[in-house]
Amino acid sequence: MAKLSARGAAFLRAHLIHLICALALASLALTPSLVPRPTVFQGVMAGLWFMVGFQLGFAVRAAVRALARRLSGRWPRSMAGPDAPADSTRGGREGRSPLRAGGLAAAIGVGLFIYVMGYGALVVSWQNEVRELVEMEPVDGPGHAAFLVSMATTMLLVFGIAKAITALRDAVGRWVARRGGSARRTRWASRTTAVAAVLALVLGLIGGGLGVVGRIYQDRDAGTLEGSSPPVLPGRSGGPGSAADWDGLGRQGRAFTGGGPSAAHIAQVTGTSAEEPVRAYAGLSQGADMQARAELVVEELERHGGFDREVLLVATPTGSGWLEPQAIAALEYLYAGDTAAASMQYSVQPSWVSFLFDPELPQNSSQALFDAVHARWQALPEAERPRLVVYGLSLGALGMSGSFESLEDLLARTDAALFTGPPATSEPWRTLQANRDPGSPVWQPIYRDGERVRWQSKPGDFAAPEGSWREPRLGYLQHATDPITWLDPAVIYRSPEWLSGPADSGGRGADVSDSMRWIPGVTFMHLVADMLVSEAVPPSHGHNFGDVAVDGWAQVLPGHERSQAQLDEIQSVIEGIDTHDPTWE
């Protein structure tokens, strides 16, 4: 027992810095963020950062040792590794009794246990606070178990990878040494092997992961969502009289043209007569380039009477071609189907892949489509033109809004615009936010008294600014807890305005936890992680905007003449629409 205690004490002394680094990084990974995370996901993050911190301990220990040697010329035995020479005057192995070693190990172990248990309770309270703010149930016992299992599994996996790299490094070192290599050359070969193995692993995971993602989304694009079937009524791409082949529309294009309300259902919900809405779409394979696809969409609009409708919507989808069904259907219900919606696909990849590797792609596609539609629209007699409106969600908002030179250009060429969950790099959103009226918060800005542009998080926010809202109008739907909107690289080194103080003093949105603090670098990583689960929250929070689509269009594009009772009926229908889990679209 004494021997085991001595070994335990030696291990803790040798790896104390590693454990401190590991616990520090795992602790930071568990601090509150904008949206709650599924327990398994949180466990994976905690386990990953624990092991990264443990490996970081090697570099920290080497740096501390080098600094201590420079300052004193000697290294304290208590901080040295197992290879350091024994020094009885410093409490080396010969000068430390088994009882004392066991006591040290027990003390450190008890300290770590108290820390883990105490911090664990704090983490649970943080997560449940965040969950309560976004109207989710608290984490229960099975949730805690899932967190621990996923964390332990991740740690074991990373540990196994680290051991394999270490074994490879040592094997190369021995091979060089057996062939007469000097100690310096042996160390160089070992370290080079370890670095090369890590780089190969990282690059392999990235390259292989992207390759897998590409294959998955190619296969997904070829498939058809459950519930989507070729249109049997005219007015839809892929249906009767369409020049766009149903199979070529892509998965999300087929969901768009094969879904949505019929005239009969619109009439049933609103109690008024209705027309069959027009939906025009071009898939990625339906044209040699963007211009060809845009021309096909214009042909589809002309063929199905899209330019004869009261409202003509040009919408930019997310990376895979997905269009939020609530937003499109809400406009169709409001205007009794006297609408035409036009869009086209620019990628089969999810939004994050499109944004990382070709950030200008959605903007170029948006501009090609809008310019083609606008040119045909402008050729009509002014009195016969439909009301031309634009829309985009997330990456679609970035693309469509970026296809205009300025706010003035957007307002001059459209009759209304609605952008949902705009990314932090969007323009003119970014400029408008920076130049908002003094005293208005960054998550609910007011720009020039709301004369042309307004923001909304929940129904009714558009009406908050005093004064008239002149047409044409631009509306932004954004939430204080949407990580996609607040993911700005400046957050790495600068505290953001949306975390400037507690919620009750106006320093953050009402649904942002007061326990969330800006931590250099860490907060940015929190936002990156939050993006992956930003849709997995109820409406009115995160990146979920299904509950504000009806009010958004009703305010941005007045003239629908719907009563409050009709708006309530439409809202209840919109809330029941299946979005087919758009998290990865």
XYZ file of C-alpha atoms in Angstrom:
585
model
C 0.000 0.000 0.000
C 2.829 2.365 0.856
C 4.472 1.573 -2.453
C 1.235 2.314 -4.322
C 0.834 5.576 -2.431
C 4.373 6.560 -3.312
C 3.730 5.770 -6.975
C 0.493 7.762 -6.875
C 2.266 10.722 -5.334
C 5.008 10.497 -7.937
C 2.440 10.411 -10.736
C 0.590 13.411 -9.353
C 3.818 15.371 -8.912
C 4.909 14.523 -12.437
C 1.536 15.375 -13.988
C 0.216 18.084 -11.696
C 0.730 20.792 -14.303
C -0.977 18.561 -16.898
C -4.000 18.088 -14.646
C -4.205 21.792 -13.920
C -4.141 22.611 -17.643
C -6.665 19.865 -18.404
C -9.103 21.009 -15.737
C -8.653 24.636 -16.760
C -9.579 23.979 -20.405
C -12.424 21.605 -19.524
C -13.745 24.180 -17.052
C -13.688 26.910 -19.686
C -15.500 24.630 -22.147
C -18.323 24.205 -19.626
C -18.924 27.891 -18.908
C -22.326 29.269 -20.047
C -22.947 30.206 -23.669
C -25.872 31.596 -25.672
C -27.853 28.382 -26.123
C -27.985 25.151 -24.110
C -26.200 22.168 -25.544
C -27.347 18.561 -25.662
C -25.678 16.677 -22.823
C -23.848 14.256 -25.121
C -22.488 17.137 -27.202
C -21.403 18.961 -24.045
C -19.670 15.833 -22.775
C -17.745 15.432 -26.037
C -16.614 19.071 -25.855
C -15.534 18.756 -22.215
C -13.651 15.508 -22.821
C -11.916 16.881 -25.884
C -10.754 20.052 -24.151
C -9.656 18.092 -21.067
C -7.328 15.984 -23.167
C -6.120 18.975 -25.183
C -5.298 20.690 -21.895
C -3.485 17.610 -20.605
C -1.293 17.530 -23.699
C -0.756 21.269 -23.384
C 0.716 20.540 -19.979
C 3.871 19.201 -21.641
C 4.564 22.564 -23.237
C 3.652 24.476 -20.080
C 5.893 22.287 -17.923
C 8.801 22.726 -20.336
C 8.296 26.489 -20.350
C 8.126 26.650 -16.548
C 11.228 24.490 -16.238
C 13.155 26.676 -18.685
C 12.091 29.836 -16.833
C 13.035 28.382 -13.451
C 16.440 27.327 -14.706
C 17.074 30.790 -16.071
C 16.052 32.433 -12.804
C 17.738 30.119 -10.319
C 19.827 27.655 -12.241
C 18.066 24.827 -10.427
C 14.704 23.121 -10.847
C 12.549 22.348 -7.802
C 12.124 18.610 -7.481
C 8.422 18.966 -6.690
C 7.819 20.364 -10.199
C 10.205 18.106 -12.063
C 9.292 15.087 -14.058
C 10.207 11.518 -13.199
C 13.548 11.845 -15.021
C 14.843 14.631 -12.786
C 17.704 13.641 -10.424
C 16.828 12.974 -6.819
C 17.791 15.669 -4.322
C 17.295 14.836 -0.676
C 17.585 18.465 0.366
C 14.686 19.291 -1.972
C 12.519 16.418 -0.863
C 13.554 13.819 -3.473
C 12.547 10.187 -3.333
C 15.222 9.316 -0.791
C 14.142 12.176 1.449
C 10.390 11.571 1.212
C 8.803 8.805 3.302
C 6.066 6.577 1.878
C 3.654 7.962 4.464
C 4.382 11.516 3.409
C 4.071 10.554 -0.252
C 0.737 8.890 0.402
C -0.489 11.909 2.306
C 0.450 14.206 -0.577
C -1.333 11.967 -3.055
C -4.425 11.842 -0.850
C -4.448 15.607 -0.366
C -4.169 16.302 -4.083
C -6.754 13.646 -4.854
C -9.227 15.057 -2.326
C -8.623 18.544 -3.697
C -9.310 17.408 -7.247
C -12.438 15.541 -6.126
C -13.802 18.584 -4.312
C -13.061 20.764 -7.335
C -14.714 18.398 -9.799
C -17.813 17.906 -7.650
C -18.156 21.590 -6.799
C -17.576 22.779 -10.331
C -19.849 20.051 -11.652
C -22.709 21.363 -9.529
C -21.988 24.880 -10.795
C -22.013 23.690 -14.413
C -25.397 22.012 -13.911
C -26.825 25.223 -12.453
C -25.413 27.220 -15.381
C -26.855 24.884 -18.000
C -30.253 24.770 -16.334
C -30.297 28.561 -16.114
C -29.591 28.817 -19.847
C -32.231 26.177 -20.563
C -34.828 28.009 -18.496
C -34.146 31.278 -20.313
C -34.836 29.645 -23.685
C -37.882 27.776 -22.364
C -36.405 24.272 -22.212
C -36.695 21.631 -19.500
C -33.778 21.306 -17.037
C -31.197 18.543 -17.361
C -32.232 15.419 -15.439
C -30.417 12.375 -14.087
C -30.133 10.508 -17.397
C -28.786 13.702 -18.918
C -26.004 13.861 -16.344
C -25.165 10.215 -17.019
C -25.063 10.831 -20.769
C -22.696 13.752 -20.200
C -20.296 11.685 -18.083
C -20.330 8.734 -20.476
C -19.693 10.888 -23.541
C -16.946 12.816 -21.753
C -15.213 9.625 -20.589
C -15.540 8.020 -24.021
C -14.022 11.074 -25.697
C -11.145 11.148 -23.214
C -10.400 7.462 -23.772
C -10.479 7.899 -27.530
C -8.112 10.868 -27.461
C -5.893 9.068 -24.923
C -5.647 6.077 -27.233
C -4.684 8.296 -30.156
C -2.063 10.068 -28.016
C -0.595 6.735 -26.862
C -0.395 5.503 -30.449
C 1.461 8.661 -31.514
C 3.802 8.301 -28.517
C 4.513 4.665 -29.396
C 5.273 5.646 -32.980
C 7.553 8.461 -31.809
C 9.468 6.127 -29.466
C 9.781 3.420 -32.112
C 11.306 5.899 -34.569
C 13.686 7.133 -31.863
C 14.861 3.613 -31.092
C 15.261 2.854 -34.792
C 17.478 5.931 -35.278
C 19.482 5.142 -32.147
C 20.135 1.535 -33.235
C 21.625 2.847 -36.460
C 24.134 4.963 -34.655
C 22.236 8.223 -34.521
C 23.364 10.745 -31.935
C 21.163 11.665 -29.005
C 20.372 14.991 -30.656
C 19.442 13.341 -33.944
C 17.350 10.765 -32.123
C 15.407 13.497 -30.298
C 14.916 15.396 -33.545
C 13.615 12.291 -35.336
C 11.251 11.467 -32.464
C 9.809 14.971 -32.245
C 9.500 15.320 -36.008
C 7.629 12.020 -36.135
C 5.215 13.146 -33.431
C 4.540 16.498 -35.130
C 4.095 14.825 -38.512
C 1.708 12.260 -37.021
C -0.415 14.998 -35.417
C -0.504 17.024 -38.642
C -1.387 13.954 -40.685
C -4.166 13.111 -38.243
C -5.613 16.634 -38.264
C -5.356 17.071 -42.033
C -6.696 13.576 -42.572
C -9.685 14.252 -40.348
C -10.377 17.560 -42.088
C -9.868 16.246 -45.596
C -11.570 12.953 -44.933
C -14.381 14.679 -43.058
C -15.023 17.090 -45.911
C -14.919 14.216 -48.355
C -17.477 12.307 -46.306
C -19.648 15.422 -45.984
C -19.452 15.920 -49.747
C -20.520 12.356 -50.477
C -23.312 12.481 -47.900
C -24.757 15.686 -49.300
C -24.413 14.529 -52.883
C -26.473 11.482 -51.953
C -28.931 13.617 -49.961
C -29.399 15.971 -52.896
C -30.296 13.041 -55.113
C -32.941 11.870 -52.669
C -36.407 13.247 -51.973
C -37.733 14.321 -48.600
C -40.658 12.371 -47.226
C -43.864 14.139 -48.154
C -42.460 15.759 -51.303
C -44.056 14.642 -54.563
C -44.192 16.090 -58.086
C -46.749 18.906 -58.297
C -50.013 17.987 -59.991
C -51.263 21.570 -60.224
C -49.777 24.165 -62.577
C -47.601 26.942 -61.256
C -44.766 24.835 -59.832
C -41.364 23.965 -61.278
C -41.203 20.254 -61.919
C -44.974 20.079 -62.413
C -47.344 20.317 -65.424
C -46.076 22.647 -68.116
C -42.717 23.187 -66.439
C -39.428 23.285 -68.339
C -37.555 22.399 -65.143
C -37.271 18.641 -64.709
C -38.446 17.390 -61.289
C -35.421 15.140 -60.794
C -33.017 17.999 -61.500
C -34.405 20.331 -58.829
C -32.353 18.773 -56.034
C -33.634 17.533 -52.693
C -34.521 20.933 -51.284
C -35.853 22.228 -54.591
C -38.261 19.296 -54.739
C -39.321 20.014 -51.155
C -39.920 23.657 -52.114
C -41.957 23.135 -55.275
C -43.624 19.937 -54.051
C -44.690 21.468 -50.746
C -46.480 24.527 -49.479
C -50.186 25.333 -49.218
C -52.708 24.884 -51.994
C -55.320 27.466 -52.890
C -57.973 25.301 -51.245
C -56.086 25.140 -47.966
C -55.337 28.873 -47.995
C -59.049 29.565 -48.513
C -59.951 27.166 -45.698
C -57.567 28.854 -43.235
C -58.338 32.456 -44.141
C -62.007 32.146 -45.042
C -61.454 33.964 -48.345
C -60.945 32.954 -51.969
C -57.368 32.147 -52.987
C -55.155 31.372 -55.975
C -52.590 28.644 -56.469
C -49.213 30.108 -55.415
C -46.450 30.065 -58.023
C -43.123 28.511 -56.992
C -40.206 28.641 -59.464
C -36.881 26.951 -58.762
C -33.760 25.772 -60.596
C -31.488 23.046 -59.274
C -27.709 23.086 -59.433
C -27.666 20.734 -62.416
C -30.189 22.768 -64.419
C -27.842 25.128 -66.182
C -24.162 25.443 -67.045
C -23.709 28.408 -64.702
C -25.566 30.833 -62.437
C -26.782 32.976 -65.313
C -28.265 29.974 -67.096
C -30.079 28.856 -63.943
C -31.329 32.398 -63.332
C -32.690 32.556 -66.881
C -34.477 29.237 -66.341
C -36.133 30.614 -63.194
C -37.302 33.699 -65.125
C -38.698 31.432 -67.861
C -40.519 29.440 -65.197
C -42.014 32.623 -63.748
C -43.218 33.731 -67.150
C -44.568 30.282 -68.016
C -46.574 30.047 -64.785
C -47.756 33.660 -64.621
C -45.433 34.742 -61.836
C -45.111 38.282 -63.162
C -48.906 38.676 -63.049
C -49.141 38.144 -59.284
C -49.524 40.821 -56.629
C -46.280 39.855 -54.883
C -43.113 38.495 -56.493
C -40.581 37.098 -53.994
C -36.923 36.458 -54.854
C -35.386 34.277 -52.142
C -31.874 32.964 -51.546
C -31.647 29.503 -49.920
C -29.094 28.183 -47.449
C -26.044 26.231 -48.616
C -27.850 23.034 -49.594
C -30.723 24.857 -51.293
C -33.092 24.837 -48.297
C -35.745 27.537 -47.927
C -37.516 27.964 -44.584
C -41.047 26.683 -45.314
C -42.656 28.912 -42.657
C -41.349 32.095 -44.273
C -42.524 31.204 -47.790
C -45.896 29.836 -46.702
C -46.575 32.809 -44.412
C -46.385 35.191 -47.358
C -48.636 32.941 -49.436
C -51.307 32.790 -46.707
C -51.139 36.548 -46.151
C -51.722 37.342 -49.823
C -54.223 34.544 -50.565
C -51.819 32.752 -52.912
C -51.563 35.771 -55.217
C -47.788 35.349 -54.992
C -44.825 33.974 -56.889
C -41.659 32.793 -55.137
C -38.427 32.340 -57.099
C -35.167 30.770 -55.971
C -32.284 28.639 -57.210
C -29.657 26.317 -55.805
C -25.972 27.252 -55.714
C -24.505 24.296 -53.772
C -25.304 20.865 -52.361
C -23.091 21.416 -49.309
C -24.330 22.598 -45.900
C -24.061 26.318 -45.192
C -20.924 26.103 -43.044
C -18.994 24.360 -45.853
C -20.182 26.863 -48.450
C -19.288 29.771 -46.186
C -15.819 28.453 -45.317
C -14.676 27.537 -48.813
C -16.568 29.904 -51.098
C -18.085 32.762 -49.067
C -18.896 34.790 -52.200
C -20.935 31.984 -53.780
C -24.327 32.848 -52.183
C -23.880 36.540 -53.012
C -22.978 35.840 -56.639
C -25.910 33.477 -57.014
C -28.298 35.958 -55.394
C -27.153 38.762 -57.632
C -27.489 36.660 -60.781
C -31.055 35.669 -59.910
C -32.226 39.059 -58.687
C -30.731 40.899 -61.653
C -32.426 38.515 -64.094
C -35.799 38.795 -62.367
C -35.464 42.568 -61.910
C -34.636 43.111 -65.588
C -37.764 41.226 -66.667
C -39.856 42.952 -63.981
C -38.598 46.392 -65.016
C -39.591 45.725 -68.615
C -43.250 45.512 -67.579
C -45.441 48.611 -67.623
C -45.077 50.259 -64.221
C -48.769 49.896 -63.416
C -48.631 46.121 -64.099
C -45.565 45.256 -62.058
C -45.982 43.026 -59.009
C -44.542 44.157 -55.683
C -40.946 42.925 -55.792
C -39.627 41.657 -52.454
C -36.482 39.792 -51.367
C -35.786 37.321 -48.576
C -32.962 35.258 -47.124
C -32.305 33.194 -44.006
C -28.833 32.861 -42.488
C -26.403 32.284 -45.378
C -29.267 33.206 -47.674
C -29.573 36.564 -45.878
C -25.847 37.113 -46.301
C -26.099 36.350 -50.014
C -29.220 38.307 -50.888
C -28.408 41.423 -48.839
C -24.831 41.404 -50.171
C -26.028 41.518 -53.761
C -27.004 45.187 -53.279
C -24.448 47.989 -53.122
C -26.033 49.756 -50.162
C -29.224 50.267 -48.192
C -30.244 52.934 -50.654
C -29.720 50.558 -53.574
C -31.803 47.858 -51.886
C -34.677 50.239 -51.119
C -34.564 51.711 -54.626
C -34.839 48.328 -56.371
C -37.310 46.484 -54.123
C -40.680 47.048 -52.472
C -39.702 45.210 -49.255
C -36.968 43.023 -47.804
C -36.950 40.545 -44.915
C -33.671 39.046 -43.723
C -33.672 36.385 -41.007
C -30.751 35.520 -38.716
C -28.122 37.461 -40.690
C -24.494 36.374 -40.111
C -22.166 38.914 -38.484
C -20.445 39.765 -41.783
C -23.683 40.697 -43.577
C -24.073 44.097 -45.191
C -25.785 46.483 -44.859
C -26.681 44.837 -41.517
C -23.223 45.377 -40.062
C -23.130 49.069 -41.015
C -26.674 49.659 -39.778
C -25.883 48.027 -36.449
C -22.766 50.148 -36.009
C -24.674 53.357 -36.789
C -27.816 52.651 -34.771
C -29.423 55.391 -32.720
C -27.723 56.115 -29.373
C -29.256 54.224 -26.481
C -30.667 51.346 -28.523
C -29.142 47.935 -27.729
C -27.169 46.046 -30.344
C -29.564 43.059 -30.232
C -32.626 45.314 -30.712
C -31.327 48.373 -32.596
C -33.218 51.410 -33.807
C -31.848 53.095 -36.901
C -32.923 56.656 -37.669
C -36.058 56.259 -35.566
C -37.102 53.194 -37.545
C -38.011 55.226 -40.592
C -36.995 52.558 -43.120
C -35.297 49.715 -41.206
C -36.476 47.820 -38.131
C -35.502 44.756 -36.092
C -37.679 42.099 -34.502
C -37.079 39.220 -32.113
C -40.655 38.494 -31.101
C -43.991 39.537 -32.626
C -44.661 43.213 -31.987
C -41.045 44.415 -31.944
C -41.398 46.009 -35.378
C -44.027 48.351 -33.935
C -41.872 49.463 -30.976
C -40.104 52.500 -32.553
C -42.189 55.649 -32.523
C -43.020 57.334 -35.777
C -44.106 55.971 -39.132
C -42.395 53.144 -40.969
C -42.162 54.354 -44.530
C -42.235 52.057 -47.520
C -40.283 50.363 -48.962
C -39.317 48.655 -45.729
C -36.375 46.519 -44.636
C -36.908 44.173 -41.695
C -34.400 42.051 -39.799
C -35.425 39.079 -37.659
C -32.716 38.438 -35.073
C -32.393 37.009 -31.583
C -30.045 37.968 -28.774
C -29.195 34.249 -28.421
C -28.408 33.541 -32.078
C -24.694 32.584 -32.321
C -24.736 32.899 -36.110
C -25.515 36.594 -35.841
C -22.853 37.290 -33.192
C -19.993 35.129 -34.526
C -17.591 37.992 -35.210
C -13.809 37.340 -35.203
C -13.418 40.470 -33.045
C -14.971 38.487 -30.180
C -11.658 36.622 -29.932
C -9.866 39.658 -28.495
C -12.606 42.153 -27.582
C -15.638 41.951 -25.314
C -18.785 42.314 -27.458
C -21.492 44.870 -26.847
C -24.083 42.136 -26.399
C -22.258 41.074 -23.199
C -21.722 44.533 -21.721
C -23.606 43.947 -18.472
C -26.471 42.082 -16.748
C -29.819 41.771 -18.468
C -31.763 43.835 -15.907
C -29.526 46.844 -16.577
C -29.782 46.494 -20.363
C -26.335 44.996 -20.840
C -27.582 41.923 -22.716
C -30.756 40.384 -24.089
C -33.332 39.164 -21.600
C -32.768 35.510 -22.588
C -28.959 35.650 -22.339
C -27.646 34.230 -19.061
C -26.087 36.740 -16.657
C -23.571 33.995 -15.838
C -22.090 34.192 -19.336
C -18.851 36.167 -19.328
C -16.544 37.208 -22.114
C -13.327 35.175 -22.027
C -10.698 35.967 -24.689
C -10.719 33.258 -27.335
C -13.081 31.039 -25.353
C -16.255 33.010 -26.064
C -15.537 32.809 -29.784
C -15.139 29.037 -29.525
C -18.424 28.921 -27.611
C -20.148 30.665 -30.521
C -18.633 28.211 -33.004
C -19.929 25.284 -30.938
C -23.304 26.959 -30.387
C -23.796 27.307 -34.145
C -24.018 23.519 -34.413
C -27.016 23.413 -32.042
C -28.536 26.842 -32.678
C -31.683 25.338 -34.253
C -32.265 22.891 -31.385
C -34.132 25.445 -29.255
C -37.748 26.626 -29.190
C -38.875 29.506 -31.428
C -37.942 33.028 -30.270
C -34.438 31.855 -29.370
C -31.209 30.830 -31.067
C -31.530 30.449 -34.835
C -35.196 29.439 -34.742
C -37.495 32.070 -36.272
C -40.611 30.100 -37.170
C -42.804 32.052 -34.767
C -42.074 35.498 -36.250
C -42.445 34.771 -39.965
C -46.108 35.775 -40.144
C -45.750 38.997 -38.187
C -42.515 39.742 -40.014
C -44.125 39.683 -43.449
C -47.322 41.324 -42.199
C -45.321 44.331 -40.986
C -42.678 44.560 -43.714
C -45.178 44.193 -46.542
C -48.490 45.807 -45.508
C -51.526 45.717 -47.754
C -52.643 42.137 -47.113
C -55.799 43.365 -45.310
C -55.862 40.414 -42.940
C -57.773 40.771 -39.674
C -56.180 39.809 -36.364
C -58.342 36.693 -36.264
C -57.070 35.662 -39.686
C -53.478 36.376 -38.663
C -53.956 34.166 -35.602
C -55.301 31.332 -37.774
C -52.360 31.657 -40.157
C -49.939 31.708 -37.230
C -51.336 28.468 -35.830
C -50.866 26.777 -39.198
C -47.322 28.093 -39.615
C -46.341 26.830 -36.167
C -47.334 23.297 -37.205
C -45.125 23.157 -40.326
C -42.414 20.485 -40.309
C -39.054 22.103 -41.111
C -37.357 18.705 -41.663
C -34.562 19.530 -39.155
C -32.680 22.283 -41.019
C -29.716 22.287 -38.608
C -27.318 20.859 -41.184
C -28.685 22.569 -44.275
